[in-house]
Coordinates of C-alpha atoms in Angstrom, one line a residue:
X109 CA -14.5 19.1 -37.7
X110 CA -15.4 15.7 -39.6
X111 CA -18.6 14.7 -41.1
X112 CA -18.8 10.7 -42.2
X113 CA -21.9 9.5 -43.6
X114 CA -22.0 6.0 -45.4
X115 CA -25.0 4.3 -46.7
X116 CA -25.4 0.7 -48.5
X117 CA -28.5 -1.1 -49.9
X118 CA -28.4 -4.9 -51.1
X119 CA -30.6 -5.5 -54.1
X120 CA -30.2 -8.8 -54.6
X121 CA -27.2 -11.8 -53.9
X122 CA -25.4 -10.3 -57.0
X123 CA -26.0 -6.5 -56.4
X124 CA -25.4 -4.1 -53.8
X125 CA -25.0 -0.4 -54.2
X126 CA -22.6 2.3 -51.8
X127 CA -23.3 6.0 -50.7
X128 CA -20.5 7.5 -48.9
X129 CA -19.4 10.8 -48.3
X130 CA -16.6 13.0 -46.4
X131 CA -16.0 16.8 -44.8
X132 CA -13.5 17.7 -43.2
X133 CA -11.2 20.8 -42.3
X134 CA -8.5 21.7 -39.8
X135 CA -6.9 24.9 -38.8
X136 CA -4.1 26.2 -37.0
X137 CA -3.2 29.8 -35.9
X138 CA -0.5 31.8 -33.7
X139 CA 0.6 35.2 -33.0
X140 CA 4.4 35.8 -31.6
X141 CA 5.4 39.1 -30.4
X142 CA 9.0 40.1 -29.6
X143 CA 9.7 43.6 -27.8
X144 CA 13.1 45.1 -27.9
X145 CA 14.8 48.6 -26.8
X146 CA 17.5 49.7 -28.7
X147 CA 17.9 52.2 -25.9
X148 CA 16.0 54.6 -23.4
X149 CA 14.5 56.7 -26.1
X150 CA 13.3 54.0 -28.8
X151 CA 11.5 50.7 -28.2
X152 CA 10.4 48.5 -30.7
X153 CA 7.8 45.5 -31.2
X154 CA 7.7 42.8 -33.8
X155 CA 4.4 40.7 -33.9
X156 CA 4.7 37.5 -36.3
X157 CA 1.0 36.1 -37.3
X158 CA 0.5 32.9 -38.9
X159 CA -2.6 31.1 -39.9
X160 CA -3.5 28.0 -42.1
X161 CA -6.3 26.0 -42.5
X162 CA -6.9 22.8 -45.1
X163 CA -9.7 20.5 -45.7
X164 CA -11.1 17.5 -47.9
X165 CA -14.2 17.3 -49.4
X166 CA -15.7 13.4 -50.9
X167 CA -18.4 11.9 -52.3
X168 CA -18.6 8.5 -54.0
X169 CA -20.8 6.0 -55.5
X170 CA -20.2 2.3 -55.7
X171 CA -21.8 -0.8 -57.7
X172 CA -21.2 -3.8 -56.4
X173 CA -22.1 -6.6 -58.8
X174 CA -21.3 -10.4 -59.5
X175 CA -21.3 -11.5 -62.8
X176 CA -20.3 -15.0 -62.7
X177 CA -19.4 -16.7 -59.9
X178 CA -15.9 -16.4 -61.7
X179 CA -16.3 -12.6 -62.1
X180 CA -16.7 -9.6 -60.0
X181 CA -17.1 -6.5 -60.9
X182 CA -17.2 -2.8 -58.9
X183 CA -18.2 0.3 -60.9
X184 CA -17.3 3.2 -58.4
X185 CA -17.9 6.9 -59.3
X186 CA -16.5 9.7 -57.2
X187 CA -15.8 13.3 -56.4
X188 CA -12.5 14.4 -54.5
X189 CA -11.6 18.2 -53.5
X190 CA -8.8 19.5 -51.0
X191 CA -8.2 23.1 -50.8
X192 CA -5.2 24.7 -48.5
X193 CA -4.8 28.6 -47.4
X194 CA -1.4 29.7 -45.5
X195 CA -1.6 33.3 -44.7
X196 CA 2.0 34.7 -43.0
X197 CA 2.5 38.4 -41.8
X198 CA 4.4 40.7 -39.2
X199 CA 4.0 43.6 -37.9
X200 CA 6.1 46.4 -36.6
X201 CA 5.7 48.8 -34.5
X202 CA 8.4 51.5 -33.2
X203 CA 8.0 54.4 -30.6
X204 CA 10.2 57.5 -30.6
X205 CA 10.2 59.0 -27.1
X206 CA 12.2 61.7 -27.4
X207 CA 9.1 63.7 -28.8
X208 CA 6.3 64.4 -26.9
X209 CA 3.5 62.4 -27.2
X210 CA 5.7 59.6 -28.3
X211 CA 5.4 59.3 -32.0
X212 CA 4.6 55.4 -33.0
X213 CA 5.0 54.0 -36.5
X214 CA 3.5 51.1 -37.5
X215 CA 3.5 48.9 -40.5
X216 CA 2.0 45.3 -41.3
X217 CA 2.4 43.1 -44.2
X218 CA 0.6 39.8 -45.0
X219 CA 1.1 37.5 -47.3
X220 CA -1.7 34.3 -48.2
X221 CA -1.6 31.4 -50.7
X222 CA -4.4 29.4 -51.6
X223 CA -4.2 26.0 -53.5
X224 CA -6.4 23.5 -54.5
X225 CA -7.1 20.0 -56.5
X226 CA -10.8 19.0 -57.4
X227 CA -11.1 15.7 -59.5
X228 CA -14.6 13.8 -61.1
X229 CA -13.5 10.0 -61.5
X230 CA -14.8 7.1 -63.4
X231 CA -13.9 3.6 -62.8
X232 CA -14.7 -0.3 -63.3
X233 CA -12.5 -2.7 -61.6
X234 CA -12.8 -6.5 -62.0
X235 CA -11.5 -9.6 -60.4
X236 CA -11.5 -12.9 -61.8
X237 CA -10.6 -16.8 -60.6
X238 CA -10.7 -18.7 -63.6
X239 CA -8.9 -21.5 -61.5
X240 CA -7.0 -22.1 -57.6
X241 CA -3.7 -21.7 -59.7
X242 CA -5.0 -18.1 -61.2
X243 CA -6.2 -15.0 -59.3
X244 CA -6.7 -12.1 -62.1
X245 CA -7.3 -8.6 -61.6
X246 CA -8.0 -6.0 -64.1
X247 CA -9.7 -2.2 -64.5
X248 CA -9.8 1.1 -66.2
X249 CA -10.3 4.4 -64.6
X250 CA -10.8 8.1 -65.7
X251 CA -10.1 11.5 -64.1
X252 CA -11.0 15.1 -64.5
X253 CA -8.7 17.4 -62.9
X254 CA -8.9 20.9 -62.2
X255 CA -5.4 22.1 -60.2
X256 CA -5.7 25.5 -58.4
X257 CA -1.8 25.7 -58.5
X258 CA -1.4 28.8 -56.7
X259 CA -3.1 32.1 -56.1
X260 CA -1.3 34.6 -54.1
X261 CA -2.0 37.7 -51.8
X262 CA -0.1 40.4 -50.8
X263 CA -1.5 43.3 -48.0
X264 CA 1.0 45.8 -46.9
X265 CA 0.2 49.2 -44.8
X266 CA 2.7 51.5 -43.3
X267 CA 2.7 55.4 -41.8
X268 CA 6.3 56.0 -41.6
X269 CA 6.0 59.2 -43.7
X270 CA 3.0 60.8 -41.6
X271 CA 0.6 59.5 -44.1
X272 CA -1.0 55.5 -44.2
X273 CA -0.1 53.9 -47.4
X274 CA -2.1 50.6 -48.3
X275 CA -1.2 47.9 -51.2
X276 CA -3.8 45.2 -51.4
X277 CA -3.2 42.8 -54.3
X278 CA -4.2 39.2 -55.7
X279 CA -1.4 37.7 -57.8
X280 CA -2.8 33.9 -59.1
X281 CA -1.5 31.6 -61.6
X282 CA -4.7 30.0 -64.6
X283 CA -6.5 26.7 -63.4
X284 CA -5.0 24.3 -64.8
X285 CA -6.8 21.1 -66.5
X286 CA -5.7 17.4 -67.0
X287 CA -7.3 14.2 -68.2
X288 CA -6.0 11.0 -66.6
X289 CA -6.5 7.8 -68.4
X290 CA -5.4 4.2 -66.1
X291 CA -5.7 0.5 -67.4
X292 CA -4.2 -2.3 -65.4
X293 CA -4.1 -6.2 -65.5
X294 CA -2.5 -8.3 -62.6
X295 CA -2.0 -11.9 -62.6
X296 CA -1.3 -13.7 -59.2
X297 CA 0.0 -17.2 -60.0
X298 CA 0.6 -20.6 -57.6
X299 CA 3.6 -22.3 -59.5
X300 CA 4.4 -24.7 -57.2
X301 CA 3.4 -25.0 -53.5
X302 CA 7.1 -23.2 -52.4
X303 CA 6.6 -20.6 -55.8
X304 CA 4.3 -17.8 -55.9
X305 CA 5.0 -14.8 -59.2
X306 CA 2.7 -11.7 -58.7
X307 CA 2.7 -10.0 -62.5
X308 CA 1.3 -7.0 -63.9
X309 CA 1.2 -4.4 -66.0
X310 CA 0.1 -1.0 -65.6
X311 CA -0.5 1.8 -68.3
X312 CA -1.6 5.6 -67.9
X313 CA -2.2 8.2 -70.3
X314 CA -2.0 12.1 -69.1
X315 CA -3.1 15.4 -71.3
X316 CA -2.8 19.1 -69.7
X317 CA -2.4 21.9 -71.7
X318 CA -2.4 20.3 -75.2
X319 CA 0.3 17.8 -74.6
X320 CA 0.5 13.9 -73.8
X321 CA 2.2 12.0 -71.5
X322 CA 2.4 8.0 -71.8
X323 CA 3.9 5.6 -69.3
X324 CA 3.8 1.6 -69.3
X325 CA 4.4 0.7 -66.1
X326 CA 5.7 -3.3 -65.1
X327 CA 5.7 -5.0 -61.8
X328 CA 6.5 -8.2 -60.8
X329 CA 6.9 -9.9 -57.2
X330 CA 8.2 -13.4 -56.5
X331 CA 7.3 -15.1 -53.0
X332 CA 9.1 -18.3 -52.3
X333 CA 8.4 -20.5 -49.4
X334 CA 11.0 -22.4 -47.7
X335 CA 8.9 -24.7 -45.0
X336 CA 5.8 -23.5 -43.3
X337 CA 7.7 -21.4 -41.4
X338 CA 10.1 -19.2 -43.2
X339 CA 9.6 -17.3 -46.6
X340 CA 11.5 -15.3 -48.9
X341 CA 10.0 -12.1 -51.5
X342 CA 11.5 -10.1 -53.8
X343 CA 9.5 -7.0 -56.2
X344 CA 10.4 -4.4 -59.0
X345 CA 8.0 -1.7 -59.5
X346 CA 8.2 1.3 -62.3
X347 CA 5.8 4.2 -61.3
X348 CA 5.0 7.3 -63.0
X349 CA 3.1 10.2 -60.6
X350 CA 1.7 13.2 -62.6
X351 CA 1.3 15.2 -59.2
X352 CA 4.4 16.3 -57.8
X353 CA 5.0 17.4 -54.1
X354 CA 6.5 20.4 -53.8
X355 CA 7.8 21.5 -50.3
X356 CA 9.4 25.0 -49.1
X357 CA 12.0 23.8 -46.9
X358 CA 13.0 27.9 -46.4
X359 CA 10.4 28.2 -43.6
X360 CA 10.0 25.7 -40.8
X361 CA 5.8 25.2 -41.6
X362 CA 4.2 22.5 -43.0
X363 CA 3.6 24.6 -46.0
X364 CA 3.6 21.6 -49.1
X365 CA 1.4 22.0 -52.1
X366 CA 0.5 19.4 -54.5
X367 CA 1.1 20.9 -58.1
X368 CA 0.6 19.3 -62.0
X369 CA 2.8 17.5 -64.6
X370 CA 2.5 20.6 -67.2
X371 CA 3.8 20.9 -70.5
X372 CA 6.9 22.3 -68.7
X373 CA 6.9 20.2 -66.2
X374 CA 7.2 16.5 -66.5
X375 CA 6.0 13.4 -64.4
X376 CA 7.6 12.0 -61.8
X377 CA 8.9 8.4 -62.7
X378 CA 10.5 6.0 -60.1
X379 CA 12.1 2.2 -60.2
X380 CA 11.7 0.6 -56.7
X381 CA 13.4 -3.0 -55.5
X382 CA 12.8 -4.5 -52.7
X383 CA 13.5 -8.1 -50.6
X384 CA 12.6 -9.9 -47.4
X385 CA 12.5 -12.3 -45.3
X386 CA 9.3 -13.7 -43.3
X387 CA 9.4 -15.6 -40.0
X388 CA 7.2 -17.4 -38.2
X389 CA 8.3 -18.0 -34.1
X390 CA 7.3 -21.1 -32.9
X391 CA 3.4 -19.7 -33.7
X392 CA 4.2 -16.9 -31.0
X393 CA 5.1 -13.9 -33.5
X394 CA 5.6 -13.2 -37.2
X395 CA 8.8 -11.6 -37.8
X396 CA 9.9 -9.8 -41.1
X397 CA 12.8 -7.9 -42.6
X398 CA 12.8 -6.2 -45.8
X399 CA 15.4 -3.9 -47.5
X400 CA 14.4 -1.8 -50.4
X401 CA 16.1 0.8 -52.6
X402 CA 14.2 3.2 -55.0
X403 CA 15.7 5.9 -57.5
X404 CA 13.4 9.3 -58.4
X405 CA 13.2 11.7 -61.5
X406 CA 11.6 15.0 -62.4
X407 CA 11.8 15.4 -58.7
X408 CA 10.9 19.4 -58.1
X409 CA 11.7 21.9 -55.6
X410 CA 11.8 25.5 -55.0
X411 CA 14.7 27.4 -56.7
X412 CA 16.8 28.8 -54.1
X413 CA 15.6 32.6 -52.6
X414 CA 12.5 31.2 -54.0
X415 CA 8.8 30.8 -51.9
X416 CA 5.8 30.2 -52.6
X417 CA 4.6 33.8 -51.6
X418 CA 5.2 36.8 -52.3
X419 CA 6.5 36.8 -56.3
X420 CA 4.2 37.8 -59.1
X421 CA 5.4 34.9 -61.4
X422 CA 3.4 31.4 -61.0
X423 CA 4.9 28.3 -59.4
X424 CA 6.6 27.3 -62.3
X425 CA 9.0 29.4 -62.6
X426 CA 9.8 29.3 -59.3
X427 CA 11.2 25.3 -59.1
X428 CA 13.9 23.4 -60.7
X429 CA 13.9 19.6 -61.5
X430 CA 16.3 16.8 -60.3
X431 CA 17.0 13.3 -58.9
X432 CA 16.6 11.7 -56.0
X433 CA 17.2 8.2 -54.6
X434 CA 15.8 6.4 -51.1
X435 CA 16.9 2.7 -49.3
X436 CA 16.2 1.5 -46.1
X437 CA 16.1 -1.7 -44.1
X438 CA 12.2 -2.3 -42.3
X439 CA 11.6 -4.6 -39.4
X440 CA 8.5 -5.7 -37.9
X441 CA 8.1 -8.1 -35.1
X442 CA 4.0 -8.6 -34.6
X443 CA 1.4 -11.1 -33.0
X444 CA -2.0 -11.1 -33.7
X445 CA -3.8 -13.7 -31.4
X446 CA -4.6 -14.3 -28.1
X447 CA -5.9 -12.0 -25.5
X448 CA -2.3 -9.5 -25.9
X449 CA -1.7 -8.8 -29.1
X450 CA 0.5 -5.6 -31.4
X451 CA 3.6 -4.9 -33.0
X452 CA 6.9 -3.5 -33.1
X453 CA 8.1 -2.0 -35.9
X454 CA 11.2 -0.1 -36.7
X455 CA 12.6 1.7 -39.8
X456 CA 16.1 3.1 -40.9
X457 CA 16.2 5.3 -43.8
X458 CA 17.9 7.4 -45.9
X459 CA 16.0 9.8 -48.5
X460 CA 18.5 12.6 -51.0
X461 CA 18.2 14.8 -53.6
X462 CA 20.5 16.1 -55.8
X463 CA 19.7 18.8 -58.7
X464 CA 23.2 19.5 -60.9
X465 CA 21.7 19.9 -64.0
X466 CA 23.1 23.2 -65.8
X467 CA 21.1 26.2 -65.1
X468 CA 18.5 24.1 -62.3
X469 CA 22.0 23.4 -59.6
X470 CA 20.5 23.9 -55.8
X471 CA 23.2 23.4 -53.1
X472 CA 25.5 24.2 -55.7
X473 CA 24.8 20.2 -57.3
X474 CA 26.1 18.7 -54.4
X475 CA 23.6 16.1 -52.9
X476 CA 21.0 17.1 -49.5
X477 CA 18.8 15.5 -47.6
X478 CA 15.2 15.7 -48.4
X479 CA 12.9 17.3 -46.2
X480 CA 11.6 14.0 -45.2
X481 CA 14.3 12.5 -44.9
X482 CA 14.0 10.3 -41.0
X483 CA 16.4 7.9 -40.3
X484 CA 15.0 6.1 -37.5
X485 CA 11.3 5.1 -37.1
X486 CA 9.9 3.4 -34.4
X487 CA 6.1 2.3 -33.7
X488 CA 5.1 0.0 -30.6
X489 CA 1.2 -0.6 -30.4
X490 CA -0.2 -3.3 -27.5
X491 CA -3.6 -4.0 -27.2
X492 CA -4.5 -6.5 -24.2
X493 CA -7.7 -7.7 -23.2
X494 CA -8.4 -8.4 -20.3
X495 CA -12.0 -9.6 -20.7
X496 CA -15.0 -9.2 -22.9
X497 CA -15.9 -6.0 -21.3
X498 CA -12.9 -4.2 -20.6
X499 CA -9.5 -3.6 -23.3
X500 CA -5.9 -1.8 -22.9
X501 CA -4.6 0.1 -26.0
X502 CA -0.9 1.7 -25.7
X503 CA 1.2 3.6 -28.3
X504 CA 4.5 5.1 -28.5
X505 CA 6.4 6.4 -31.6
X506 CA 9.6 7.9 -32.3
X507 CA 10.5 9.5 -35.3
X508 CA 13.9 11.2 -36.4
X509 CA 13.0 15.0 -37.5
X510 CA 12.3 16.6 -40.3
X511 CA 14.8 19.1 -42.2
X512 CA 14.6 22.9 -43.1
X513 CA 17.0 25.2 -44.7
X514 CA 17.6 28.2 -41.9
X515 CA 20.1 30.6 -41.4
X516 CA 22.7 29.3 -38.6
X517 CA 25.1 32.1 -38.9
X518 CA 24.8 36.1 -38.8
X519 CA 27.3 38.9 -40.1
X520 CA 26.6 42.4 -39.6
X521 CA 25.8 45.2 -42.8
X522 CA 27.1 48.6 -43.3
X523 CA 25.5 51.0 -40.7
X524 CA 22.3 52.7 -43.5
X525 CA 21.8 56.2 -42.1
X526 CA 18.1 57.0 -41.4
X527 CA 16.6 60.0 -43.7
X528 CA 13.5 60.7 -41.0
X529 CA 14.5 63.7 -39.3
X530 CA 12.8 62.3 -35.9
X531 CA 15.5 59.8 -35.9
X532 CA 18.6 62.5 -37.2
X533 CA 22.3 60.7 -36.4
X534 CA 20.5 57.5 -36.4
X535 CA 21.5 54.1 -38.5
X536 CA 19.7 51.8 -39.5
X537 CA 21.7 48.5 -38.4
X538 CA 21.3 45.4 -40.4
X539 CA 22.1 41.4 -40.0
X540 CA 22.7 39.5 -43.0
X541 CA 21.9 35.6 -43.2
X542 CA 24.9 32.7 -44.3
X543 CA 23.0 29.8 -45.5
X544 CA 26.0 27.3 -45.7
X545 CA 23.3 24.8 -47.3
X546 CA 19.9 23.5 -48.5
X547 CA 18.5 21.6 -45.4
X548 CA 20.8 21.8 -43.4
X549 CA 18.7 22.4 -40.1
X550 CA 17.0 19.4 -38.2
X551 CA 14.2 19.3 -36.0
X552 CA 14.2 17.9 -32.6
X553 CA 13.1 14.2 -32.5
X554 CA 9.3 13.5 -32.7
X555 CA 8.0 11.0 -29.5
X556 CA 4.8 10.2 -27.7
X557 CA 3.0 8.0 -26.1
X558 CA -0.9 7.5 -25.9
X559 CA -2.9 5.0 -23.8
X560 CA -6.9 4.2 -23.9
X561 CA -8.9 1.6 -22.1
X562 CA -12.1 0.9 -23.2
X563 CA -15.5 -1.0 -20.7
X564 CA -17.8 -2.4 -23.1
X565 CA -21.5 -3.5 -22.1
X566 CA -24.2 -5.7 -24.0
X567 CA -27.5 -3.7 -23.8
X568 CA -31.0 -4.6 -25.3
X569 CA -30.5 -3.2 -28.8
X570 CA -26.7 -2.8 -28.6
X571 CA -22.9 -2.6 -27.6
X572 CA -22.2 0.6 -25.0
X573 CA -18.6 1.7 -24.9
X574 CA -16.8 4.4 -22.3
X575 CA -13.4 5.0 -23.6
X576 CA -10.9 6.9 -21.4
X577 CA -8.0 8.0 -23.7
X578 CA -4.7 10.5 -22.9
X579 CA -2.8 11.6 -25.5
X580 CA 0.7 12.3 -25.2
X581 CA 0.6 10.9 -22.0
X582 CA 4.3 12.6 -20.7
X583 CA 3.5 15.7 -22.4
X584 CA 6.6 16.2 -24.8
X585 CA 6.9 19.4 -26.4
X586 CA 7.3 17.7 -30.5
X587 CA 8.1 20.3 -32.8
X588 CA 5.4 22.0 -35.0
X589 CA 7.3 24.8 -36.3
X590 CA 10.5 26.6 -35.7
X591 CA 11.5 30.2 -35.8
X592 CA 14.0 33.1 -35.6
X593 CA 13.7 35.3 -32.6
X594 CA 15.8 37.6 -30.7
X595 CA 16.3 37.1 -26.6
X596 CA 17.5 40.7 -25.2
X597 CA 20.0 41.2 -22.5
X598 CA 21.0 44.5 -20.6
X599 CA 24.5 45.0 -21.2
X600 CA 25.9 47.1 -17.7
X601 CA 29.3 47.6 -19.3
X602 CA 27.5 49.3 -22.2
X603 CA 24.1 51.0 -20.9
X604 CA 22.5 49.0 -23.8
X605 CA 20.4 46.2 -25.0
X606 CA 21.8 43.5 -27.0
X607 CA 19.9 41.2 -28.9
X608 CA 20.7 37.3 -29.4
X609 CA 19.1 35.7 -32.7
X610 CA 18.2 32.2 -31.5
X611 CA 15.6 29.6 -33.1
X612 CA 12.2 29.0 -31.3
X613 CA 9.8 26.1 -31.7
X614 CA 6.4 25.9 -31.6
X615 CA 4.4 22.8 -30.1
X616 CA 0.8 22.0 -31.0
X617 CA -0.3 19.4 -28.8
X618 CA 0.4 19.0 -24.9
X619 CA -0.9 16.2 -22.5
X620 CA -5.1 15.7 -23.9
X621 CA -6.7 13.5 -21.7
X622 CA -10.3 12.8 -23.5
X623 CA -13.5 10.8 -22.7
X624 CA -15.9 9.1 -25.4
X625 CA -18.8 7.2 -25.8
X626 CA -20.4 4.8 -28.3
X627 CA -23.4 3.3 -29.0
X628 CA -23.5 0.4 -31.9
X629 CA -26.9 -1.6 -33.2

């Protein structure tokens, strides 16, 4: 569900005042069961169970005021909160039936993680025109932070001996606290009629756990303008991000968790550069192509054997800090008038990591592709109208899939012989998983098209719209998860089952046709 509310009163020419607020949550949950005989006497069933749900809470105030006619001025309060819980388990159950009544055993385990971020933030931002030539920007801000890093549970119940044995546990690293401190000044200047310099100057304070970070921050952009039609920019930007994304690319879920800068942990810091060029076709479409190229440190990620369930130390120790380094080329081809209008964008990319310093190697310091890494991007959107009453709206994207690390290869264990008398001359048999390295599994390739079409109609007090929308419109099966199962075949030769591990995904979202309506006054 989502709740919007937004409220605005106007006191005067000079002064206007915002209220505006946002709920929301999502959730998403599946079962998977997998049956199996190993032979006439012994069947067994594996259930996998996953649930996770997420949501953002907001609320912010907003002074609106005009101090000169030079200088303008917004004084914005706010308070932010997202909180995430992932809960994974399986359950087991096998049945003897060479004893009468058949003797089941049953065990479940489940493991949950709960995270969280919930920030109180203070800031003035102003904008000022001294003259045509100058357009000046400048602000302060301050946040409170309170990071729920990771609190972890583990619930595990079994019978195999005759008797039911339960664990039930909460495992959770401290809240952490931060203070974020942000002042900035940016200067957009008209040189010449062909020069335009964008400068500024950016500088942030950060203090968790009795220790300060500083970072001054530069920018600068330079647009030059060839004729009235074509254009040329070029940018440098140094960033600093005291929040650091942390992905677990062991499991194929969208399991990321948005963690501090600590004393152990530093910021994130980045240097980005980036040119284009800027074309306008005979007043028909703008066309643009820009290249960039941007270099990461104090990148994090998960040790490797390391999750973020099921360990009782905190997040901390579980990640390792390194390097990373992104460059593309982005074109856009887009019109903006006339009754059809839309654009077509498209994207190549290439996003690494690589983490060789001694004692923090992953993929043994050779370089991997990050779990976002997507090499082709593609977005067409085309809006036509065909008159003031009725519109057409058509999408269709394409996006190169994401990366996970997953077993592709299987070796069998030594034969363990079981100790349960029920099952006496019995082995346990056991496949072992070759990880030849760190994201080196790719999801199938994301692409869908939607399509709407709105009829408008002028009433006494207002605007009426029907909108008839379908999403996903050929019903592709895009990739939500993936997943190790096991497809059994009867062997004749042999009298016996024989299981196949093969890798399953999970789709979300078929063919959704939907229908809407609007009233606006």
């Amino acid at each position: 569900y989502y709740l919007n509310a937004k409220i605005s009163r106007k006191f005067s020419d000079r002064d206007k005042l915002f209220f505006s607020a946002y709920k929301g949550d999502d959730a998403v949950y599946a079962k998977y069961r997998t049956s199996y005989a190993q032979h006439a006497n012994k069947e067994d069933s594996e259930w996998m169970k996953m649930g996770w749900d997420w949501g953002n809470t907001l609320a912010a105030l907003r002074w609106n005021h005009l101090v000169t006619n030079k200088l303008f001025m917004n004084i914005t309060g706010s308070y932010t909160k997202y909180r995430s819980l992932m809960n994974v388990g399986y359950e087991t159950e096998s049945t003897n039936k060479q004893v009468s009544p058949p003797k089941k055993i049953n065990s479940e385990m489940k493991m949950g993680y709960r995270s969280g971020i919930a920030d109180w933030s203070l800031r003035a931002d102003f904008d000022y025109s001294p003259g045509a030539a100058h357009s000046i920007k400048f602000g302060t801000s301050y946040t409170y932070h309170t990071f729920h890093p990771d609190v972890s549970s583990i619930y595990a119940k079994g019978n195999e001996s005759g008797m039911e044995v339960k664990i039930d546990t909460v495992i959770g690293s401290s809240n952490i606290y931060a203070h974020e401190t942000i002042t900035y000044l940016e200067d957009n200047i008209t040189v010449t009629d062909w020069l335009k310099v964008n400068g500024g100057l950016h500088f942030s304070t950060y203090h968790v756990q009795n220790k300060n970070y500083t970072s001054l921050e530069p920018r600068l952009g330079i647009r030059l303008l060839a004729n009235d039609m074509l254009s040329f920019k070029a940018g440098y930007a140094q960033m600093s991000q005291y929040i650091h994304l942390l992905s677990n690319n062991s499991i194929s879920l969208p399991t990321d968790l948005w963690v501090p800068a600590t004393r152990r942990i530093e910021p994130m810091k980045s240097h980005q550069y980036a040119v284009g060029a800027f074309y306008n076709l005979n007043n028909m479409l703008d066309l643009s192509l820009e290249g960039y190229y941007k270099t990461m440190s104090n990148l994090i990620e998960y040790k490797d054997g390391a999750s973020f369930m099921g360990s009782s130390s905190g997040w901390e120790e579980k990640v390792v800090s390194g390097k990373g380094w992104s460059y593309g080329v982005e074109f856009l081809a887009q019109r903006s008038f006339g009754n059809t209008t839309g654009w077509l964008g498209y994207t190549w990319s290439k996003t690494e990591r690589q983490f060789d310093r001694p004692g923090e190697e992953l993929n043994y310091g050779h370089v991997f592709p990050a779990k976002y890494d997507r090499r082709h991007d593609i977005s067409l959107i085309v809006t036509h109208k065909f008159s003031e009453k009725i519109d057409l709206s058509g999408t269709w994207v394409f996006a190169t899939g994401n990366t996970a690390t997953l077993g592709m290869h299987e070796y069998k264990a030594a034969d363990i012989p079981q100790q349960n008398s029920s099952y006496s001359g019995e082995y346990y048999q056991y496949d072992l998983t070759h990880i030849s390295s760190r994201n080196n599994y790719r999801f199938n390739n994301y692409h869908r098209a939607d399509i709407g079409v709105n009829f408008h109609k002028k009433k006494k007090r207002g605007i009426r719209t029907w909108n008839i929308s379908v999403y996903n419109l050929y019903n592709q099966k895009n990739p939500f998860m993936v997943y190790s199962s096991s497809d059994d075949n009867y062997n004749t030769n042999t009298g016996a089952y024989e299981a196949k591990r093969v890798f399953k995904q999970v789709t979300l979202f078929p063919i959704i046709p939907s229908v809407s309506y609007s009233f606006k006054f």
